[in-house]
Tab-separated table of N, CA, C and O in Angstrom:
chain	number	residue	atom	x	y	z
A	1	UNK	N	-34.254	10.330	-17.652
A	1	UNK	CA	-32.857	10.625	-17.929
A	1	UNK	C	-32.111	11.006	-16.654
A	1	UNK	O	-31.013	10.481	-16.467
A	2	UNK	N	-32.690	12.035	-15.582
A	2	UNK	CA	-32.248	12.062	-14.860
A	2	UNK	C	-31.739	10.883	-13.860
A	2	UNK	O	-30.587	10.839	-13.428
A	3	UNK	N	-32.715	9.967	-13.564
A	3	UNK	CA	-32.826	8.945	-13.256
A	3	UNK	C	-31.016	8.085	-13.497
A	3	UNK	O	-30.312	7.724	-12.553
A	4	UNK	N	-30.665	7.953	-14.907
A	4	UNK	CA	-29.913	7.309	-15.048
A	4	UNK	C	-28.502	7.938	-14.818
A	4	UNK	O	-27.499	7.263	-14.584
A	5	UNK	N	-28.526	9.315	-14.911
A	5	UNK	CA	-27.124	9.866	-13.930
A	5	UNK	C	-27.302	10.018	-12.715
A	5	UNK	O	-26.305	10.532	-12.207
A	6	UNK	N	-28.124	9.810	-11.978
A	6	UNK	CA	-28.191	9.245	-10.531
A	6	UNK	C	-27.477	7.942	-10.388
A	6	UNK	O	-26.752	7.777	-9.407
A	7	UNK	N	-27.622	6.989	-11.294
A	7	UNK	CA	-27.295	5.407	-11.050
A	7	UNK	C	-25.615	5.945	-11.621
A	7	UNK	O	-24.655	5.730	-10.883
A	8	UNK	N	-25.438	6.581	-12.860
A	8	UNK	CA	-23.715	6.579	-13.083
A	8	UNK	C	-23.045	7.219	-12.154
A	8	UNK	O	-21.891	7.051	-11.761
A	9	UNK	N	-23.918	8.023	-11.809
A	9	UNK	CA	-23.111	8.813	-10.072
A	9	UNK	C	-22.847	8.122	-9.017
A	9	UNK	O	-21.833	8.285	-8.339
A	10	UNK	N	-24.090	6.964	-8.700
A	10	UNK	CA	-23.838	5.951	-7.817
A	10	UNK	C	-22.647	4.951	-8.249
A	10	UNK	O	-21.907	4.652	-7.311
A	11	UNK	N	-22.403	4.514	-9.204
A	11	UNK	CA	-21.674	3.672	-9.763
A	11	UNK	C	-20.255	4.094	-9.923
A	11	UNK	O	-19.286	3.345	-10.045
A	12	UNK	N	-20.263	5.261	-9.908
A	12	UNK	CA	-18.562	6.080	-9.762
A	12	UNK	C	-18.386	6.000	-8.040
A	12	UNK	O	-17.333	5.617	-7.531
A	13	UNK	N	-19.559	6.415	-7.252
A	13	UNK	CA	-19.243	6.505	-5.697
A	13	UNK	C	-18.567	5.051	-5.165
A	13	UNK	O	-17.595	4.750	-4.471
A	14	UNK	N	-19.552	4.374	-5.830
A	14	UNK	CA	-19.054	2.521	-4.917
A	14	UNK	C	-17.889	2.396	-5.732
A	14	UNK	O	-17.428	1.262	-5.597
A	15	UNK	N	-17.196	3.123	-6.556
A	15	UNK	CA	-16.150	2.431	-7.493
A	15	UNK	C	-15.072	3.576	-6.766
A	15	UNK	O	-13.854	3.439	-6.878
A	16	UNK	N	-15.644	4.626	-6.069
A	16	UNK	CA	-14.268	5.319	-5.226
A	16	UNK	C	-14.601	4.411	-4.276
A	16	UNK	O	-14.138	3.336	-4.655
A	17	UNK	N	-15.251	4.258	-3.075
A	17	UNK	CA	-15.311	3.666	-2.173
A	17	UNK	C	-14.491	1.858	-2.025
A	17	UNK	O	-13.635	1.474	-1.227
A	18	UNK	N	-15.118	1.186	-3.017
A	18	UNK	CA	-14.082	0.205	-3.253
A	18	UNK	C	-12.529	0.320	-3.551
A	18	UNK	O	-11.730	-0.380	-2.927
A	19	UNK	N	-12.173	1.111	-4.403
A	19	UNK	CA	-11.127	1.496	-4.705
A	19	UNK	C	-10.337	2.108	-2.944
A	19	UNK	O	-9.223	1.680	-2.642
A	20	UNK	N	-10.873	2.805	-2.260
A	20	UNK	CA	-10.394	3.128	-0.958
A	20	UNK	C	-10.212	2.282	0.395
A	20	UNK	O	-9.543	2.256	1.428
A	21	UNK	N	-11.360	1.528	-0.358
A	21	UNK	CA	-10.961	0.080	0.762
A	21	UNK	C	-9.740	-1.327	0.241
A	21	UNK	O	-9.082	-1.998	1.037
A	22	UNK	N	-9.730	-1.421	-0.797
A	22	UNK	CA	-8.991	-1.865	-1.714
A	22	UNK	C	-7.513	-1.822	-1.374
A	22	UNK	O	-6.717	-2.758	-1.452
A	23	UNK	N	-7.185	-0.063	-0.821
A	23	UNK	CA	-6.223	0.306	-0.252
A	23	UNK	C	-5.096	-0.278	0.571
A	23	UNK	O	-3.898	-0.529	0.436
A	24	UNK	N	-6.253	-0.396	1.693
A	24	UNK	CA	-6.316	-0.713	2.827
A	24	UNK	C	-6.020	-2.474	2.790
A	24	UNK	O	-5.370	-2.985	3.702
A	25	UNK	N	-6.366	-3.002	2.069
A	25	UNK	CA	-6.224	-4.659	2.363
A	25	UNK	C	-4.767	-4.884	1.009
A	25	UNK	O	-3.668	-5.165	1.486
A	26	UNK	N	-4.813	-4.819	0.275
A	26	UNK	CA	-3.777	-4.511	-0.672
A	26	UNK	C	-2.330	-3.932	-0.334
A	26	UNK	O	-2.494	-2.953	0.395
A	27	UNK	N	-1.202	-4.118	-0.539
A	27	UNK	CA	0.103	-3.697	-0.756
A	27	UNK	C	0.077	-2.805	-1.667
A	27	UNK	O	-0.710	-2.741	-2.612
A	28	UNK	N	1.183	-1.893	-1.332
A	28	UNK	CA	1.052	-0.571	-2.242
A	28	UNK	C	1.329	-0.992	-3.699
A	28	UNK	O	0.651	-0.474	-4.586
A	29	UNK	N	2.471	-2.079	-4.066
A	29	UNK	CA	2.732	-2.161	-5.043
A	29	UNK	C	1.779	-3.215	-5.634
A	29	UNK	O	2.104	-3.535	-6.777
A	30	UNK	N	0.772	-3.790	-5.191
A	30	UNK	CA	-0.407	-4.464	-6.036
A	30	UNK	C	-2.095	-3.627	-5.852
A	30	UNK	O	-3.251	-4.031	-5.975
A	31	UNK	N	-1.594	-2.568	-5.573
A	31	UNK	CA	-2.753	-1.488	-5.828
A	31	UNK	C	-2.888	-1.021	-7.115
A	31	UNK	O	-3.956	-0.412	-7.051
A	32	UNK	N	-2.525	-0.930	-8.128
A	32	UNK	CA	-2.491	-0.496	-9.330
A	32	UNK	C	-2.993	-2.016	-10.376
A	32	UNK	O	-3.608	-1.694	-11.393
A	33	UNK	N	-2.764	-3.634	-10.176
A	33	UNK	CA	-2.938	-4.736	-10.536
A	33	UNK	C	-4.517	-4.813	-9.793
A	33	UNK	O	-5.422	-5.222	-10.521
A	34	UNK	N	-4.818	-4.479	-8.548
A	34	UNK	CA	-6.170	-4.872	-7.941
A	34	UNK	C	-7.346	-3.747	-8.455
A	34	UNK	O	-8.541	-4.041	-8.497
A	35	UNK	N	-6.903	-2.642	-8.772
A	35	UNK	CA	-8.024	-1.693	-9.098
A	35	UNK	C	-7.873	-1.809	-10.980
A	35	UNK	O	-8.810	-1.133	-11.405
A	36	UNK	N	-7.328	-2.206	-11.800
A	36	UNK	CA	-7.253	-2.878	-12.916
A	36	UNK	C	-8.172	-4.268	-12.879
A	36	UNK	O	-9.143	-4.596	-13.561
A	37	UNK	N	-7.780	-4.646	-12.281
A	37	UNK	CA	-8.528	-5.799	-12.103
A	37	UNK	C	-10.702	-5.509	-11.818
A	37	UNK	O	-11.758	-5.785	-12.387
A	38	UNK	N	-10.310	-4.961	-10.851
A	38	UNK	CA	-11.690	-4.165	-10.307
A	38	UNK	C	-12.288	-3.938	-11.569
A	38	UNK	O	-13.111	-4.734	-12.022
A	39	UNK	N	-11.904	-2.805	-12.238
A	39	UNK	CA	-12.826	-2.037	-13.277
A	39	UNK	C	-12.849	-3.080	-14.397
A	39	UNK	O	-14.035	-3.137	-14.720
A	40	UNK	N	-11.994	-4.135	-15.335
A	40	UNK	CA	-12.473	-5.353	-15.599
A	40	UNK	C	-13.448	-6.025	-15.408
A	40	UNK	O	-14.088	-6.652	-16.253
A	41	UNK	N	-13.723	-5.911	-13.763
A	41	UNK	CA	-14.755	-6.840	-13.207
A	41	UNK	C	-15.935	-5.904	-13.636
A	41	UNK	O	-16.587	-5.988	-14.677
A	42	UNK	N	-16.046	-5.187	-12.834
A	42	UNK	CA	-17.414	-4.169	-13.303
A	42	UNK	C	-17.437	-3.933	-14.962
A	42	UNK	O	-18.607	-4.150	-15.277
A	43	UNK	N	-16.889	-3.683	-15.833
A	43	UNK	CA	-16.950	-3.348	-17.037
A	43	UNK	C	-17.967	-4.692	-17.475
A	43	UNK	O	-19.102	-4.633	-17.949
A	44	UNK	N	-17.216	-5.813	-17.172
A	44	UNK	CA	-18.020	-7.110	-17.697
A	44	UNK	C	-19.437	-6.969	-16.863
A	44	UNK	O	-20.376	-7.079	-17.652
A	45	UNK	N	-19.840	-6.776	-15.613
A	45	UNK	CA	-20.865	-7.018	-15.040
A	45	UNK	C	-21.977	-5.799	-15.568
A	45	UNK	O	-23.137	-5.815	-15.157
A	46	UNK	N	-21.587	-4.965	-16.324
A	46	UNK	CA	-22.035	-3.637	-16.776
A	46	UNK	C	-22.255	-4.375	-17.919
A	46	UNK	O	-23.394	-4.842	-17.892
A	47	UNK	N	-21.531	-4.731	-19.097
A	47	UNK	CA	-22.291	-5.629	-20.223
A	47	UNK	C	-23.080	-6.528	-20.369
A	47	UNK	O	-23.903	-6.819	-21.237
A	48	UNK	N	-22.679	-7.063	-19.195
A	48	UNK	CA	-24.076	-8.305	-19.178
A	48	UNK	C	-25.375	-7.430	-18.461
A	48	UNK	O	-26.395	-8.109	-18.342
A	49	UNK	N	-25.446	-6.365	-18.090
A	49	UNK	CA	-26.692	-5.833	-17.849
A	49	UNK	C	-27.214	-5.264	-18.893
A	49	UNK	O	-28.354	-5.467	-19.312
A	50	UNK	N	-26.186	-4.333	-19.477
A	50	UNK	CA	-26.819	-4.285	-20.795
A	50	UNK	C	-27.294	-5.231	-22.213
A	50	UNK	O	-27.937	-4.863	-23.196
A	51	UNK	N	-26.852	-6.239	-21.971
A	51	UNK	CA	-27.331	-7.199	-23.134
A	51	UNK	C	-28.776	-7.785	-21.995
A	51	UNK	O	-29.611	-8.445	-22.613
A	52	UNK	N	-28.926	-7.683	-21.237
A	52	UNK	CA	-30.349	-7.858	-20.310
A	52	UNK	C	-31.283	-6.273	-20.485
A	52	UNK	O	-32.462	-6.098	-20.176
A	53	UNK	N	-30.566	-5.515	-20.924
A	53	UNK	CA	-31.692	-4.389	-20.889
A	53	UNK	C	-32.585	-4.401	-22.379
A	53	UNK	O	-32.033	-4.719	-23.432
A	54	UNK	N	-33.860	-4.057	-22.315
A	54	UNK	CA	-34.453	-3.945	-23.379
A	54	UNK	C	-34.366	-2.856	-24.199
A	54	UNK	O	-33.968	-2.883	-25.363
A	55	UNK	N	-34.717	-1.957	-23.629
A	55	UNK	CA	-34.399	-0.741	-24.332
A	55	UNK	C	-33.090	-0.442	-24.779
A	55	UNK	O	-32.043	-0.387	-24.133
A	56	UNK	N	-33.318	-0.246	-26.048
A	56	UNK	CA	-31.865	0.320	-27.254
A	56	UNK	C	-31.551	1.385	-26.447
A	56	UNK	O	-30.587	1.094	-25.739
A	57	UNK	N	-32.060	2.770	-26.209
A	57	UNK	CA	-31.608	3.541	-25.705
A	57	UNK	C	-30.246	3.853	-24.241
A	57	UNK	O	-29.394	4.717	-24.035
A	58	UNK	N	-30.693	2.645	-23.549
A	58	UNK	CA	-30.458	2.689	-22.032
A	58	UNK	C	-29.694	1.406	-22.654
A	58	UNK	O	-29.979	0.604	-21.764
A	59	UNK	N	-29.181	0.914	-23.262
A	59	UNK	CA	-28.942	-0.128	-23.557
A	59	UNK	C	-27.382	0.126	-24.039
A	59	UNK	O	-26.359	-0.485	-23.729
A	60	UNK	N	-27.565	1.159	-24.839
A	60	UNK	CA	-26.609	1.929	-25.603
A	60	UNK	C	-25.647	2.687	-24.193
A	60	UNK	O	-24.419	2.603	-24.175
A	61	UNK	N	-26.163	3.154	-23.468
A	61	UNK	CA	-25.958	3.884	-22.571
A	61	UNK	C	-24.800	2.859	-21.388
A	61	UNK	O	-23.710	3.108	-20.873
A	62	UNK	N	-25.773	1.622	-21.346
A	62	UNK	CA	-24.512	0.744	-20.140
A	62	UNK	C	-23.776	-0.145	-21.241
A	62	UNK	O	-23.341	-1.142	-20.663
A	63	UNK	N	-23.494	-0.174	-22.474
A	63	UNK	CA	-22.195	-0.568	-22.997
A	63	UNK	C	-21.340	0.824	-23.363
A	63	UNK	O	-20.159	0.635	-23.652
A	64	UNK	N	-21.742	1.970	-23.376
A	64	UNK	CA	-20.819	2.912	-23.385
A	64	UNK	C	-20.326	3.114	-22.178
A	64	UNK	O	-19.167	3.530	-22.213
A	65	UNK	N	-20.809	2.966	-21.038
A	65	UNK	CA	-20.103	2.583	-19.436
A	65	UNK	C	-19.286	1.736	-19.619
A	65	UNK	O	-18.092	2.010	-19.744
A	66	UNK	N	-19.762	0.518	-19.673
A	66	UNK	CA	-19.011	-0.814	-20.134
A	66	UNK	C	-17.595	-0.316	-20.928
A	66	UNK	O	-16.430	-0.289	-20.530
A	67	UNK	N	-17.856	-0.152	-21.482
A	67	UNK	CA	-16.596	0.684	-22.562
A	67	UNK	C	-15.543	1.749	-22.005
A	67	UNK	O	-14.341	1.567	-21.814
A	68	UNK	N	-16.237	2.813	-21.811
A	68	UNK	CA	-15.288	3.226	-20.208
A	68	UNK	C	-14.451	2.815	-19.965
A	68	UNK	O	-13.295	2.651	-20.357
A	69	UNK	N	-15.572	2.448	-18.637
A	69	UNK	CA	-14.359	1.027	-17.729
A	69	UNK	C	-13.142	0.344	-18.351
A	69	UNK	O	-11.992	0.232	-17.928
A	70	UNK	N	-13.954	-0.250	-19.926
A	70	UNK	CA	-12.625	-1.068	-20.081
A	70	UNK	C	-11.340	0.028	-20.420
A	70	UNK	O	-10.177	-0.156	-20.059
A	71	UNK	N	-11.677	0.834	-20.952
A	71	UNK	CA	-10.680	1.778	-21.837
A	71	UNK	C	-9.933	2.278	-20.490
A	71	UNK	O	-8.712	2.120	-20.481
A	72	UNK	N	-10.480	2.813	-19.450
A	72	UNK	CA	-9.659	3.242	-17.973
A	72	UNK	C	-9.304	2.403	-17.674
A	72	UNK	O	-8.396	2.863	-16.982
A	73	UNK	N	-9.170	0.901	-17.529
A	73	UNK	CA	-8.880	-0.204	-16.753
A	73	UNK	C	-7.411	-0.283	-17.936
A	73	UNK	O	-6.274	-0.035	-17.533
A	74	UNK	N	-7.718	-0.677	-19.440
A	74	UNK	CA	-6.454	-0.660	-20.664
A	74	UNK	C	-5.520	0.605	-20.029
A	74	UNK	O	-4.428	0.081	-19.811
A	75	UNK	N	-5.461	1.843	-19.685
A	75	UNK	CA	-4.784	2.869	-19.929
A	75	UNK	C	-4.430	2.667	-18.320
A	75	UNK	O	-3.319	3.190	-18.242
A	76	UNK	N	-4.707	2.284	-17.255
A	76	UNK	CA	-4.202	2.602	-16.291
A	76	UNK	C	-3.237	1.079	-16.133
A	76	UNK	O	-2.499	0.979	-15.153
A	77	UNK	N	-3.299	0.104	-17.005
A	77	UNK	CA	-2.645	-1.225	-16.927
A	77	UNK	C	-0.721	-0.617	-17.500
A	77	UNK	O	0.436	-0.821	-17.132
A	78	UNK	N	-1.205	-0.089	-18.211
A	78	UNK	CA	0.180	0.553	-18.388
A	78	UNK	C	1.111	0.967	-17.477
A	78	UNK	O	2.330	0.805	-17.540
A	79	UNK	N	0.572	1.427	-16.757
A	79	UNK	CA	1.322	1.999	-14.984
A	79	UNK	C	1.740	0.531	-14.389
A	79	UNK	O	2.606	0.499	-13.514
A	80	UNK	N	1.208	-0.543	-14.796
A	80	UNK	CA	1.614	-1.507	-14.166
A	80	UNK	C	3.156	-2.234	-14.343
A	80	UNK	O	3.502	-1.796	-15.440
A	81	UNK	N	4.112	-2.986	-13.921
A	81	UNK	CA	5.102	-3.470	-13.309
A	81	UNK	C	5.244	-4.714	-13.489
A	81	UNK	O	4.937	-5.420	-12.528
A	82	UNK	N	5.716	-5.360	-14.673
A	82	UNK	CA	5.487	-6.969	-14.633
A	82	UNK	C	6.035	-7.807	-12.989
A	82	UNK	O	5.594	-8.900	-12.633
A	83	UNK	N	6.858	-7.146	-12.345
A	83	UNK	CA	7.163	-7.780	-11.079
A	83	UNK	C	5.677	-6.913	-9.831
A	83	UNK	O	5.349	-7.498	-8.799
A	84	UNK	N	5.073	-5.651	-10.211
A	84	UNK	CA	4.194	-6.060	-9.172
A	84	UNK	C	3.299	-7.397	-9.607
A	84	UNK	O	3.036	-8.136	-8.658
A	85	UNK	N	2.884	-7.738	-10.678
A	85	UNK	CA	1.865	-8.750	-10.514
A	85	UNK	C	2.830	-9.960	-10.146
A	85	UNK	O	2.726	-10.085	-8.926
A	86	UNK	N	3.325	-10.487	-10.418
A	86	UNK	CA	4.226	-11.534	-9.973
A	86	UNK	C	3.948	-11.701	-8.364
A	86	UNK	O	3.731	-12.826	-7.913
A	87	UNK	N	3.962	-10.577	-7.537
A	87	UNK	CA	3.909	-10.102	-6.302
A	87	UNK	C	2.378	-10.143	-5.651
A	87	UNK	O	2.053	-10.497	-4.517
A	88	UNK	N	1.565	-9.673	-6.719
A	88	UNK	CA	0.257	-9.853	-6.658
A	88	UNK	C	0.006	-11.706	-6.408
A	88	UNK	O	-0.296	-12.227	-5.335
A	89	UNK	N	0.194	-12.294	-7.488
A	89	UNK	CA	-0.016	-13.510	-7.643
A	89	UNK	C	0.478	-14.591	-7.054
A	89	UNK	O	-0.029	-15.711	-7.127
A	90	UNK	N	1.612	-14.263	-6.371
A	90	UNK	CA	2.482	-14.861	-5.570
A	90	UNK	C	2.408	-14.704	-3.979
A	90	UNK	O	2.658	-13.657	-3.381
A	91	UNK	N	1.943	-16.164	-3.270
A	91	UNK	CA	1.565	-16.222	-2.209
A	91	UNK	C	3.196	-16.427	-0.960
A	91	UNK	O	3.750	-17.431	-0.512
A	92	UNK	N	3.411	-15.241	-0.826
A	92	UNK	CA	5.190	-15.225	0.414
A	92	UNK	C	4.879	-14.753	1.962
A	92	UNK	O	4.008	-13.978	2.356
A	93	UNK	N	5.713	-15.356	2.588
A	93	UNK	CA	5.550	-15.157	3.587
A	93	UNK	C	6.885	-14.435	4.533
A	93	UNK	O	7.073	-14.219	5.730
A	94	UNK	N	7.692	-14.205	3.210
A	94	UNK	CA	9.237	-13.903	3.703
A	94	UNK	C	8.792	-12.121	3.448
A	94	UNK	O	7.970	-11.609	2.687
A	95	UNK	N	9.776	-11.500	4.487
A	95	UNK	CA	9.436	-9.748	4.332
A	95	UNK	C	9.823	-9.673	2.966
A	95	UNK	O	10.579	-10.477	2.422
A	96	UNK	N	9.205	-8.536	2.338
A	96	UNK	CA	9.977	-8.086	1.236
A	96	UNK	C	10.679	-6.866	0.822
A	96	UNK	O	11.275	-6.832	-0.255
């Protein structure tokens, strides 16, 4: 057991750490569309490990992660800006 809040501890660290580099390459106003996006990504890559895990127990455990993710990724999409993604998605080269 311990074991496996070692790995959700690790899995929150690389998810600040990405999120901080994320920053950095990202526009302020498609920072909120790219870290939405992010936890999407991981949420899905977290379910497909758990439909690979055998054990019910631990199994149970990375779709309630999975679940998480998605539910923080749904609630922080709200903060979002139908013109930042537009901005996101849209390749310009004019200042803005």
């Amino acid at each position: 057991m311990a074991r496996v809040k070692e790995l959700f501890a690790g899995i929150l660290v690389v998810a600040l750490i990405a999120t901080v580099g994320i920053r950095n390459v990202v526009p302020a106003d498609a920072l909120a569309p790219a870290i939405v996006t992010l936890l999407f990504a991981a949420a899905a890559v977290t379910a497909g490990f758990a439909l690979l895990c055998r054990r019910d127990r631990f199994r149970t455990m990375w779709f309630d992660l999975a679940g998480s993710l998605t539910f923080i990724g749904v609630v922080l999409s709200v903060l979002i800006e139908p013109d930042q993604m537009v901005r996101l998605f849209t390749l310009s080269h004019q200042p803005g």
